[in-house]
Amino acid sequence: MPDQAEAGSALRPLDAMLREAASRFPGHDAIRFAGRGWTYAALDRLVDQAAAGLQSLGAVRGTRIGLCLPNTPYAVIFFFAALRLGAVVVNFNPLYVERELAHQIADSGTEIMVTIDLALVLPKLLAVAANTDLRLVVCPICGALPPGKSLLFRLFRRRDLARAPASDRIVSYAALMRRGDCPMPVAVSPVAPGDLAVLQYTGGTTGIPKAAELTHANLVANCEQVVSGMRDLREGAERVLGVLPLFHVFAMTSVMNLAVRTAATMILMPRFALPDLLRTIASERPTVFPAVPTIYAALVEEASRRRVDLRSIRLCVSGGAPLPTETRQRFMALTGCDLMEGYGLSETSPVVSFTPPDMPYKEGSAGVAVPGTTIEIRSPEPPHALLPAGERGEICIRGPQVMRGYWQRPDETAQSFVEGALRTGDIGYLDADGYLFLVDRIKDIIIAGGYNIYPRVIEEALYQHPEVKEAVVIGVPDRYRGQAPKAFVTLREGGAATAEVLRAFLGDYLSKIELPREIEIRETLPKTLIGKLSKKALLEEASGGPGALPPAPPLGPEAPDPFT
Ligand code: AMP
């Protein structure tokens, strides 16, 4: 377990950063979305109103409030509103299917869900709410658009909208904000830095979905660590591009929290589409651009075809997945931007390391530990002895950004710490100068475009099919996303399911990105000496031989969203 005295040190609650930005830079844009702006003063007022509105729904300190939203101003307003009243934010991926949402709602004890009137999202939550006590706050997408775009959306994209039925458990954004017209003092007792702020779902090292408990102190500490590591972030002057989804821990900190901490403008994009991204960069002139390697790779392809003007950007930060050296070098040569790689995970709020601008870059390295953080390399086997520089082992982390544990999972929490340091499930080494190099993972995850996919979740979904006898899922190389899931299955006697049948079946259990790219049905599957299904044998098979890599998917303007 981490040292809570350290984690809960004299830091302030997260939303104090917003109050400070609003008092120092009231007229400065906090958010830009679809060409509209919200100043820090306006955002702070909206957060007060939303907090009071949530209180009128019964939210108190500790209430779990879910956010199931694409990147829109609502995501920022309700994130800080929940925190301001001492409630706990639960981040939801709006692309999850109904079952996944229902599971996360039940596991976290989410009582109120803030969502949006989009056909891709709302019907799933209405279905969950019909069988539970969940209350919904429904925000209108058109309400966040400038008048012209709002009218066009209503006229031409009607099918993308969904309506909520009248119900005493569903409240519209407008009604909620009216309740909050006269904000009451929102916090009964002041929010303390050691209070729980966010439940961030992850598979951790075991692949079982669970929530990392991140406190206000964890999240504030991580902002401070990044700010002091970056050295030259200018208060009130940066413009941070938010194309990564804010429900993902990387964007939550490196886009939203960091922007608020430095009174920067966050430029929010609801999804990744290359033409929109290029237009937004041209019109909004961001200076800081955090993204995953897949997005930089798509930009490289585009920049090699035509001139891509990224001159406004000073700082690109890649995280979430390994950044291929070739992508970094080509990106920098074509765009003239510096591209630094960072490393982190949900359990560490997330930033652990990156290369500060004033330190030499070492090829293939994820940089050095951010201030106040210790990276230890330990033997992956008990008793997890400390290993010297140059030796490979499990990366373990100590620092004020390390979670206090997994929500309601004391056993998994206990297994995840060794002598107070967090076990990451990643394998790496430190060189003599303290630079971290990642070489492998012992945890069973597939990283597709920076998004984690847990083979175990897919395997369990496959086992729900009555004809499936055995199922193994591995990550296979994918030229665009880095990795993609592939399933191997054997069927019970008499079973006649085809790959297409199984794929259609999985659609109810898994979101699009989790669906295996390929399902191979075999007579038998390789086993280990003790008779367990052998992923290792299948991985070896998949990595060898010609044709292991599938044909490259189209890049450039057609590059698919890495998160869908
Ligand atoms: P998550 O908890 O979803 O943020 O996923 C964290 C995991 O992503 C880490 O434990 C690593 O396995 C992986 N990861 C994050 N950053 C990097 C990186 N720069 N290089 C390689 N893997 C990374």
Coordinates of C-alpha atoms and ligand atoms in Angstrom, one line a residue:
M1 CA 0.0 0.0 0.0
P2 CA 1.4 3.5 -0.7
D3 CA 2.3 5.9 2.0
Q4 CA -1.0 7.8 2.5
A5 CA 0.7 10.4 4.6
E6 CA 2.8 11.2 1.6
A7 CA -0.1 11.0 -0.9
G8 CA -2.4 13.1 1.3
S9 CA 0.2 15.8 2.0
A10 CA -0.5 19.5 2.0
L11 CA -2.1 19.5 -1.4
R12 CA -5.4 21.1 -2.3
P13 CA -8.5 19.6 -3.6
L14 CA -8.5 19.4 -7.4
D15 CA -11.3 21.9 -8.0
A16 CA -9.3 24.6 -6.1
M17 CA -7.2 24.7 -9.3
L18 CA -10.3 25.8 -11.2
R19 CA -11.2 28.5 -8.7
E20 CA -7.7 29.8 -8.9
A21 CA -7.7 29.9 -12.7
A22 CA -11.1 31.6 -12.7
S23 CA -9.9 34.3 -10.2
R24 CA -6.6 34.9 -12.0
F25 CA -7.7 34.6 -15.6
P26 CA -11.5 35.1 -15.6
G27 CA -11.8 36.3 -19.2
H28 CA -9.5 33.7 -20.6
D29 CA -11.0 30.9 -22.6
A30 CA -11.1 27.6 -20.6
I31 CA -12.8 25.6 -23.3
R32 CA -13.1 25.8 -27.1
F33 CA -15.6 23.5 -28.7
A34 CA -16.9 23.5 -32.3
G35 CA -15.9 27.2 -32.6
R36 CA -17.5 28.3 -29.4
G37 CA -15.6 29.5 -26.3
W38 CA -16.3 29.3 -22.5
T39 CA -14.2 31.6 -20.3
Y40 CA -12.8 30.4 -16.9
A41 CA -15.3 32.7 -15.1
A42 CA -18.2 31.2 -17.1
L43 CA -16.9 27.6 -16.5
D44 CA -16.5 28.2 -12.8
R45 CA -20.1 29.6 -12.6
L46 CA -21.5 26.6 -14.6
V47 CA -19.6 24.2 -12.3
D48 CA -21.2 25.9 -9.2
Q49 CA -24.6 25.6 -10.8
A50 CA -24.2 22.0 -11.9
A51 CA -22.8 21.1 -8.4
A52 CA -25.9 22.7 -6.8
G53 CA -28.1 20.9 -9.3
L54 CA -26.5 17.6 -8.5
Q55 CA -27.0 18.3 -4.8
S56 CA -30.7 18.8 -5.4
L57 CA -30.7 15.3 -6.9
G58 CA -29.4 14.1 -3.6
A59 CA -25.7 13.9 -4.4
V60 CA -23.5 14.2 -1.3
R61 CA -19.9 13.7 -0.4
G62 CA -18.9 10.2 -1.6
T63 CA -21.8 9.8 -4.0
R64 CA -20.6 8.1 -7.2
I65 CA -21.5 10.2 -10.2
G66 CA -20.8 8.6 -13.6
L67 CA -19.8 10.6 -16.6
C68 CA -20.6 8.9 -19.9
L69 CA -19.8 11.6 -22.3
P70 CA -17.7 12.3 -25.4
N71 CA -15.4 15.3 -25.2
T72 CA -17.8 18.3 -24.8
P73 CA -17.9 21.2 -22.4
Y74 CA -20.4 19.0 -20.3
A75 CA -17.6 16.6 -19.5
V76 CA -15.5 19.3 -17.9
I77 CA -18.4 21.0 -16.2
F78 CA -19.7 17.9 -14.5
F79 CA -16.2 16.5 -13.7
F80 CA -15.5 19.6 -11.6
A81 CA -19.1 19.9 -10.3
A82 CA -19.0 16.4 -8.9
L83 CA -15.6 17.1 -7.3
R84 CA -16.7 20.4 -5.9
L85 CA -19.4 18.8 -3.8
G86 CA -17.1 16.0 -2.6
A87 CA -18.7 13.4 -4.9
V88 CA -16.7 10.8 -6.8
V89 CA -16.4 10.8 -10.6
V90 CA -16.7 7.5 -12.3
N91 CA -15.4 7.7 -15.8
F92 CA -17.4 5.6 -18.4
N93 CA -16.5 4.9 -22.0
P94 CA -19.6 5.9 -24.0
L95 CA -18.8 3.3 -26.6
Y96 CA -19.2 0.4 -24.2
V97 CA -22.2 -1.9 -24.8
E98 CA -25.1 -2.0 -22.4
R99 CA -23.7 -5.0 -20.5
E100 CA -20.4 -3.4 -19.9
L101 CA -22.0 -0.1 -18.7
A102 CA -24.4 -2.1 -16.4
H103 CA -21.5 -4.0 -14.9
Q104 CA -19.4 -0.8 -14.2
I105 CA -22.5 1.0 -12.8
A106 CA -23.2 -1.9 -10.4
D107 CA -19.5 -2.4 -9.4
S108 CA -18.9 1.3 -8.7
G109 CA -22.3 1.9 -7.1
T110 CA -22.9 4.8 -9.5
E111 CA -26.2 6.6 -8.5
I112 CA -26.3 9.4 -11.0
M113 CA -25.1 9.3 -14.6
V114 CA -24.4 12.4 -16.7
T115 CA -24.8 11.6 -20.4
I116 CA -25.7 13.1 -23.7
D117 CA -28.7 12.9 -26.1
L118 CA -26.8 11.0 -28.8
A119 CA -28.3 7.8 -30.3
L120 CA -24.9 6.0 -29.9
V121 CA -25.0 6.5 -26.1
L122 CA -28.4 7.4 -24.5
P123 CA -30.5 4.4 -25.4
K124 CA -28.0 2.0 -23.7
L125 CA -28.2 4.0 -20.5
L126 CA -32.0 4.3 -20.7
A127 CA -32.1 0.5 -20.9
V128 CA -29.8 0.1 -17.9
A129 CA -31.8 2.8 -15.9
A130 CA -35.1 0.9 -16.6
N131 CA -33.9 -2.0 -14.5
T132 CA -32.0 -0.1 -11.7
D133 CA -32.3 3.0 -9.5
L134 CA -29.9 4.9 -11.7
R135 CA -30.8 8.6 -12.3
L136 CA -29.8 10.3 -15.5
V137 CA -28.9 13.8 -16.3
V138 CA -29.2 14.2 -20.1
C139 CA -27.2 17.0 -21.8
P140 CA -28.1 18.2 -25.3
I141 CA -25.3 18.0 -27.9
C142 CA -26.9 20.9 -29.8
G143 CA -26.8 23.1 -26.7
A144 CA -23.0 23.0 -26.8
L145 CA -22.8 24.0 -30.5
P146 CA -22.8 27.6 -31.9
P147 CA -26.3 28.5 -33.2
G148 CA -25.6 27.8 -36.9
K149 CA -24.1 24.4 -36.2
S150 CA -26.8 23.6 -33.8
L151 CA -29.5 24.3 -36.4
L152 CA -27.6 22.2 -39.0
F153 CA -27.2 19.3 -36.6
R154 CA -31.0 19.4 -35.8
L155 CA -31.8 19.5 -39.5
F156 CA -29.4 17.0 -41.0
R157 CA -28.3 14.7 -38.2
R158 CA -31.6 14.1 -36.6
R159 CA -30.9 10.4 -36.7
D160 CA -27.9 10.8 -34.5
L161 CA -30.0 12.2 -31.7
A162 CA -32.0 10.3 -29.1
R163 CA -34.8 11.4 -26.8
A164 CA -35.3 10.6 -23.2
P165 CA -38.8 9.7 -22.1
A166 CA -40.5 11.8 -19.3
S167 CA -39.6 10.2 -16.0
D168 CA -38.9 11.4 -12.5
R169 CA -35.5 9.7 -12.7
I170 CA -34.4 11.6 -15.8
V171 CA -33.6 15.2 -15.7
S172 CA -32.5 17.5 -18.5
Y173 CA -29.4 19.6 -18.3
A174 CA -31.5 22.7 -18.5
A175 CA -33.7 21.6 -15.7
L176 CA -30.7 20.6 -13.5
M177 CA -29.1 24.0 -14.1
R178 CA -32.3 25.8 -13.2
R179 CA -32.3 24.0 -9.9
G180 CA -28.8 25.3 -9.4
D181 CA -29.7 28.9 -10.3
C182 CA -29.0 30.1 -6.8
P183 CA -26.0 27.9 -5.9
M184 CA -26.2 26.8 -2.3
P185 CA -23.0 26.3 -0.4
V186 CA -22.1 23.1 -2.1
A187 CA -19.9 21.3 0.3
V188 CA -21.2 20.4 3.8
S189 CA -17.6 20.0 4.9
P190 CA -14.6 21.0 2.9
V191 CA -13.3 18.5 0.5
A192 CA -10.0 17.1 1.8
P193 CA -7.0 16.3 -0.4
G194 CA -7.1 12.7 0.7
D195 CA -10.7 12.3 -0.4
L196 CA -11.5 10.0 -3.2
A197 CA -11.9 12.0 -6.5
V198 CA -12.1 9.5 -9.4
L199 CA -12.8 5.8 -9.9
Q200 CA -10.8 4.9 -13.0
Y201 CA -11.6 1.5 -14.5
T202 CA -8.7 -0.6 -15.7
G203 CA -7.8 -4.3 -15.9
G204 CA -4.7 -3.8 -13.8
T205 CA -2.3 -6.8 -13.9
T206 CA -5.0 -9.5 -13.7
G207 CA -7.3 -8.2 -16.5
I208 CA -10.4 -8.3 -14.3
P209 CA -12.2 -4.9 -14.7
K210 CA -11.8 -2.9 -11.5
A211 CA -11.5 0.7 -10.5
A212 CA -8.3 2.5 -9.4
E213 CA -9.1 4.8 -6.5
L214 CA -7.5 8.2 -7.3
T215 CA -7.7 10.8 -4.6
H216 CA -7.7 14.6 -5.1
A217 CA -4.1 14.5 -3.8
N218 CA -3.1 11.9 -6.4
L219 CA -4.5 14.0 -9.3
V220 CA -3.2 17.4 -8.0
A221 CA 0.3 15.8 -7.4
N222 CA 0.4 14.4 -10.9
C223 CA -0.4 17.8 -12.4
E224 CA 2.3 19.5 -10.3
Q225 CA 4.8 16.7 -11.3
V226 CA 4.1 17.2 -15.0
V227 CA 4.2 21.0 -14.7
S228 CA 7.6 21.0 -13.0
G229 CA 8.9 18.3 -15.4
M230 CA 7.8 20.3 -18.5
R231 CA 9.6 23.4 -17.1
D232 CA 8.3 25.9 -19.7
L233 CA 4.5 25.6 -19.6
R234 CA 3.4 29.3 -19.6
E235 CA 0.5 30.1 -17.3
G236 CA -2.6 31.5 -19.0
A237 CA -1.0 31.1 -22.5
E238 CA -1.1 27.5 -23.6
R239 CA -3.7 25.9 -25.8
V240 CA -4.1 22.2 -25.3
L241 CA -5.6 20.0 -27.9
G242 CA -8.1 17.5 -26.5
V243 CA -8.6 14.9 -29.2
L244 CA -8.1 12.0 -26.8
P245 CA -11.2 11.1 -24.8
L246 CA -11.4 12.7 -21.4
F247 CA -12.7 9.5 -19.8
H248 CA -9.3 8.0 -20.5
V249 CA -6.8 8.7 -17.7
F250 CA -4.1 10.1 -20.0
A251 CA -6.4 12.9 -21.3
M252 CA -8.1 13.4 -18.0
T253 CA -4.7 14.6 -16.6
S254 CA -2.7 15.7 -19.6
V255 CA -5.5 17.6 -21.3
M256 CA -8.2 18.7 -18.7
N257 CA -6.4 18.9 -15.4
L258 CA -3.2 20.2 -16.8
A259 CA -5.1 22.9 -18.7
V260 CA -7.0 24.0 -15.6
R261 CA -3.8 23.9 -13.5
T262 CA -2.0 26.3 -16.0
A263 CA -5.1 28.3 -16.9
A264 CA -4.7 27.1 -20.5
T265 CA -7.4 26.8 -23.1
M266 CA -8.5 23.2 -23.8
I267 CA -9.7 22.6 -27.4
L268 CA -12.1 19.7 -27.2
M269 CA -12.9 17.4 -30.1
P270 CA -15.6 14.8 -29.7
R271 CA -13.8 12.2 -31.8
F272 CA -10.7 11.6 -33.9
A273 CA -11.1 12.2 -37.6
L274 CA -8.0 13.4 -39.4
P275 CA -9.6 16.1 -41.6
D276 CA -11.3 17.6 -38.5
L277 CA -8.1 17.4 -36.6
L278 CA -6.2 19.2 -39.3
R279 CA -8.9 21.9 -39.6
T280 CA -9.0 22.3 -35.8
I281 CA -5.2 22.7 -35.6
A282 CA -5.3 25.3 -38.3
S283 CA -8.2 27.3 -36.8
E284 CA -7.5 26.9 -33.1
R285 CA -3.7 27.0 -33.1
P286 CA -3.0 24.6 -30.2
T287 CA 0.4 24.8 -28.5
V288 CA 0.3 21.4 -26.7
F289 CA -0.9 18.2 -28.3
P290 CA -1.0 15.0 -26.2
A291 CA -1.9 11.9 -28.2
V292 CA -1.4 8.2 -28.7
P293 CA 1.2 6.8 -31.2
T294 CA -1.6 5.8 -33.6
I295 CA -2.7 9.4 -34.1
Y296 CA 0.9 10.6 -34.7
A297 CA 1.3 7.8 -37.2
A298 CA -1.8 8.9 -39.1
L299 CA -0.4 12.5 -39.1
V300 CA 2.9 11.2 -40.5
E301 CA 1.1 9.5 -43.4
E302 CA -0.9 12.7 -44.1
A303 CA 2.2 14.9 -43.8
S304 CA 4.1 12.7 -46.3
R305 CA 1.3 13.3 -48.8
R306 CA 0.8 17.0 -48.4
R307 CA 1.9 19.9 -46.2
V308 CA 0.5 19.7 -42.7
D309 CA 0.9 22.9 -40.8
L310 CA 1.6 22.1 -37.2
R311 CA 3.6 25.2 -36.5
S312 CA 1.5 26.4 -33.6
I313 CA 2.4 23.3 -31.6
R314 CA 5.4 23.4 -29.3
L315 CA 4.9 20.2 -27.4
C316 CA 3.7 16.8 -28.5
V317 CA 3.4 14.2 -25.8
S318 CA 2.9 10.5 -26.8
G319 CA 1.6 8.0 -24.2
G320 CA -0.5 5.0 -23.5
A321 CA 1.4 2.7 -25.9
P322 CA 4.9 2.2 -27.2
L323 CA 5.9 4.9 -29.7
P324 CA 7.8 3.4 -32.6
T325 CA 11.1 5.2 -33.1
E326 CA 10.3 5.4 -36.8
T327 CA 7.1 7.2 -36.1
R328 CA 8.8 9.7 -33.8
Q329 CA 11.6 10.4 -36.3
R330 CA 9.4 10.8 -39.3
F331 CA 6.9 12.9 -37.3
M332 CA 9.6 15.3 -36.2
A333 CA 11.3 15.5 -39.6
L334 CA 8.0 16.2 -41.4
T335 CA 6.4 18.6 -38.9
G336 CA 9.3 20.2 -37.0
C337 CA 7.6 19.4 -33.7
D338 CA 9.3 17.8 -30.8
L339 CA 7.6 14.6 -29.8
M340 CA 8.3 13.2 -26.4
E341 CA 7.2 9.9 -25.0
G342 CA 5.8 9.4 -21.6
Y343 CA 4.8 6.3 -19.6
G344 CA 2.1 5.9 -17.1
L345 CA -1.0 3.9 -16.1
S346 CA -4.4 4.4 -14.6
E347 CA -3.1 3.5 -11.1
T348 CA -0.6 6.3 -11.2
S349 CA -2.9 9.2 -12.2
P350 CA -1.3 8.4 -14.8
V351 CA 2.1 10.0 -15.5
V352 CA 5.2 8.2 -14.2
S353 CA 8.0 9.4 -16.6
F354 CA 8.8 11.4 -19.7
T355 CA 11.9 13.2 -21.0
P356 CA 11.9 16.8 -19.9
P357 CA 12.7 19.3 -22.7
D358 CA 16.1 20.2 -21.2
M359 CA 17.3 16.7 -20.9
P360 CA 18.9 14.7 -23.7
Y361 CA 16.4 12.4 -25.5
K362 CA 17.4 8.7 -25.5
E363 CA 16.0 6.6 -28.3
G364 CA 13.5 4.1 -27.2
S365 CA 13.3 5.4 -23.7
A366 CA 10.1 6.5 -21.9
G367 CA 12.2 9.2 -20.1
V368 CA 13.0 9.7 -16.4
A369 CA 10.7 9.6 -13.4
V370 CA 8.7 12.8 -12.8
P371 CA 9.8 14.7 -9.6
G372 CA 8.9 13.0 -6.4
T373 CA 8.6 9.6 -8.0
T374 CA 10.8 6.6 -7.6
I375 CA 10.9 3.9 -10.3
E376 CA 12.1 0.6 -8.9
I377 CA 13.0 -2.5 -11.0
R378 CA 12.2 -5.7 -9.1
S379 CA 12.2 -9.4 -9.8
P380 CA 8.7 -10.4 -11.0
E381 CA 8.9 -13.5 -8.7
P382 CA 8.5 -13.3 -4.9
P383 CA 10.2 -11.9 -2.9
H384 CA 10.5 -9.3 -5.6
A385 CA 14.1 -8.4 -5.0
L386 CA 15.3 -5.0 -6.1
L387 CA 17.4 -5.2 -9.2
P388 CA 20.4 -3.0 -10.2
A389 CA 20.5 -0.6 -13.2
G390 CA 20.7 -2.3 -16.5
E391 CA 18.8 -5.4 -15.4
R392 CA 15.3 -6.2 -16.6
G393 CA 12.5 -6.7 -14.1
E394 CA 9.0 -5.5 -13.2
I395 CA 8.6 -1.8 -13.1
C396 CA 7.4 -0.7 -9.6
I397 CA 6.4 2.8 -8.6
R398 CA 6.4 5.0 -5.5
G399 CA 5.1 8.5 -5.5
P400 CA 2.3 10.8 -4.5
Q401 CA 0.4 10.0 -7.7
V402 CA 0.0 6.3 -6.8
M403 CA -3.6 5.2 -6.2
R404 CA -4.6 4.3 -2.7
G405 CA -6.0 0.9 -3.9
Y406 CA -8.6 -0.8 -6.0
W407 CA -12.2 0.0 -5.2
Q408 CA -13.7 -2.7 -2.9
R409 CA -11.0 -5.2 -3.9
P410 CA -8.7 -5.6 -0.9
D411 CA -7.1 -8.8 -2.3
E412 CA -6.2 -7.4 -5.6
T413 CA -4.9 -4.2 -3.9
A414 CA -2.7 -6.3 -1.6
Q415 CA -1.3 -8.2 -4.6
S416 CA -0.5 -5.0 -6.5
F417 CA 1.9 -3.6 -4.0
V418 CA 5.3 -4.8 -2.9
E419 CA 6.8 -3.1 0.2
G420 CA 4.6 -0.1 -0.6
A421 CA 5.5 0.2 -4.3
L422 CA 2.9 -0.3 -7.0
R423 CA 3.6 -3.3 -9.3
T424 CA 2.8 -2.2 -12.8
G425 CA 2.9 -5.5 -14.7
D426 CA 5.3 -3.9 -17.1
I427 CA 8.8 -5.2 -17.7
G428 CA 11.6 -2.7 -18.2
Y429 CA 15.0 -1.5 -17.0
L430 CA 16.7 1.7 -15.9
D431 CA 20.0 2.8 -17.4
A432 CA 22.8 4.3 -15.4
D433 CA 21.3 7.8 -15.9
G434 CA 17.8 6.7 -14.6
Y435 CA 16.2 6.6 -18.0
L436 CA 13.4 4.0 -18.2
F437 CA 13.2 1.5 -21.1
L438 CA 10.0 -0.7 -21.5
V439 CA 10.6 -4.1 -22.9
D440 CA 7.6 -6.3 -22.3
R441 CA 4.4 -6.8 -20.3
I442 CA 3.7 -9.5 -17.8
K443 CA 0.1 -8.5 -17.6
D444 CA -2.2 -9.8 -20.2
I445 CA -3.4 -6.8 -22.1
I446 CA -3.6 -5.8 -25.7
I447 CA -3.0 -2.1 -26.5
A448 CA -4.9 -1.0 -29.6
G449 CA -4.3 2.6 -30.5
G450 CA -3.6 3.5 -26.9
Y451 CA -6.8 1.8 -25.7
N452 CA -6.4 -1.3 -23.4
I453 CA -8.2 -4.4 -24.3
Y454 CA -8.3 -7.3 -21.8
P455 CA -8.2 -10.8 -23.4
R456 CA -9.9 -12.2 -20.4
V457 CA -12.9 -10.0 -21.0
I458 CA -13.2 -11.3 -24.6
E459 CA -12.6 -14.9 -23.5
E460 CA -15.3 -14.6 -20.8
A461 CA -17.7 -13.2 -23.4
L462 CA -16.9 -16.1 -25.8
Y463 CA -17.6 -18.6 -23.0
Q464 CA -21.1 -17.3 -22.7
H465 CA -21.9 -18.9 -26.1
P466 CA -23.3 -22.4 -25.4
E467 CA -21.2 -24.0 -28.2
V468 CA -17.8 -22.6 -27.2
K469 CA -15.7 -25.2 -25.4
E470 CA -12.3 -23.4 -25.2
A471 CA -11.3 -19.8 -26.0
V472 CA -8.0 -18.0 -26.0
V473 CA -7.4 -14.4 -27.1
I474 CA -4.0 -13.0 -28.0
G475 CA -2.8 -9.7 -29.4
V476 CA -1.6 -9.8 -33.0
P477 CA 0.4 -7.1 -34.7
D478 CA -1.8 -4.4 -36.4
R479 CA -0.1 -1.8 -38.6
Y480 CA -2.4 1.0 -37.6
R481 CA -3.4 0.4 -34.0
G482 CA -0.2 -1.5 -32.9
Q483 CA -2.1 -4.5 -31.8
A484 CA -5.5 -6.1 -32.4
P485 CA -7.2 -9.0 -30.6
K486 CA -7.5 -12.4 -32.3
A487 CA -9.5 -15.3 -30.8
F488 CA -8.9 -19.0 -31.1
V489 CA -11.9 -21.2 -30.2
T490 CA -12.8 -24.9 -30.0
L491 CA -16.4 -26.0 -30.1
R492 CA -18.3 -28.5 -28.0
E493 CA -19.3 -31.7 -29.6
G494 CA -22.0 -31.1 -32.2
G495 CA -21.3 -27.4 -32.2
A496 CA -21.7 -25.7 -35.6
A497 CA -21.1 -22.1 -34.8
T498 CA -19.1 -20.2 -37.4
A499 CA -16.7 -17.2 -36.8
E500 CA -19.5 -14.9 -38.2
V501 CA -22.0 -16.4 -35.7
L502 CA -19.6 -15.9 -32.8
R503 CA -18.8 -12.4 -33.9
A504 CA -22.4 -11.4 -34.0
F505 CA -22.9 -13.0 -30.6
L506 CA -20.0 -11.0 -29.1
G507 CA -21.6 -7.7 -30.3
D508 CA -23.9 -7.8 -27.3
Y509 CA -21.0 -8.2 -24.9
L510 CA -18.1 -6.2 -26.2
S511 CA -17.6 -2.7 -27.6
K512 CA -16.5 -2.3 -31.2
I513 CA -12.8 -2.0 -30.5
E514 CA -12.8 -5.1 -28.3
L515 CA -14.3 -7.3 -31.0
P516 CA -11.7 -9.8 -32.2
R517 CA -10.4 -8.8 -35.6
E518 CA -10.4 -12.5 -36.4
I519 CA -11.9 -15.6 -34.8
E520 CA -10.3 -18.9 -35.7
I521 CA -12.2 -22.1 -34.9
R522 CA -9.9 -25.1 -34.5
E523 CA -10.2 -28.7 -33.6
T524 CA -7.7 -28.4 -30.8
L525 CA -5.7 -25.7 -29.1
P526 CA -2.1 -25.9 -27.8
K527 CA -1.8 -26.7 -24.1
T528 CA 1.0 -26.3 -21.6
L529 CA 2.6 -29.2 -19.8
I530 CA 0.0 -29.0 -17.0
G531 CA -2.8 -28.8 -19.6
K532 CA -3.6 -25.1 -19.5
L533 CA -4.4 -23.4 -22.8
S534 CA -1.1 -22.0 -24.1
K535 CA -1.2 -18.4 -25.2
K536 CA 2.6 -18.5 -25.6
A537 CA 2.4 -21.2 -28.3
L538 CA -0.3 -19.2 -30.2
L539 CA 1.7 -15.9 -29.8
E540 CA 4.8 -17.6 -31.2
E541 CA 2.7 -19.0 -34.1
A542 CA 1.2 -15.6 -34.8
S543 CA 4.5 -13.7 -34.7
G544 CA 6.4 -16.0 -37.0
G545 CA 6.1 -16.9 -40.7
P546 CA 5.4 -14.7 -43.7
G547 CA 2.1 -12.8 -43.8
A548 CA 2.0 -12.4 -40.0
L549 CA 1.2 -8.7 -40.5
P550 CA -2.2 -8.0 -42.1
P551 CA -2.4 -5.6 -45.0
A552 CA -2.1 -2.0 -43.8
P553 CA -5.5 -0.4 -43.4
P554 CA -6.0 2.9 -45.2
L555 CA -4.4 5.8 -43.4
G556 CA -4.5 9.5 -44.2
P557 CA -8.0 11.1 -44.2
E558 CA -9.7 7.7 -43.8
A559 CA -7.6 6.7 -40.7
P560 CA -10.1 5.2 -38.3
D561 CA -10.7 6.6 -34.8
P562 CA -8.3 4.6 -32.6
F563 CA -10.9 4.6 -29.9
T564 CA -13.7 3.0 -31.9
Ligands
AMP1 P1 -3.9 2.3 -18.6 O1 -4.0 1.8 -17.2 O2 -5.1 2.0 -19.4 O3 -3.5 3.7 -18.7 O4 -2.7 1.4 -19.3 C1 -1.4 1.5 -18.8 C2 -0.5 0.6 -19.6 O5 -0.3 1.1 -20.9 C3 0.8 0.5 -19.0 O6 0.9 -0.3 -17.8 C4 1.7 0.0 -20.1 O7 1.6 -1.4 -20.3 C5 1.1 0.7 -21.3 N1 1.8 1.9 -21.6 C6 1.6 3.2 -21.2 N2 2.5 4.1 -21.7 C7 3.4 3.3 -22.5 C8 4.5 3.6 -23.2 N3 5.0 4.8 -23.4 N4 5.1 2.5 -23.8 C9 4.6 1.3 -23.7 N5 3.6 1.0 -23.0 C10 2.9 1.9 -22.4

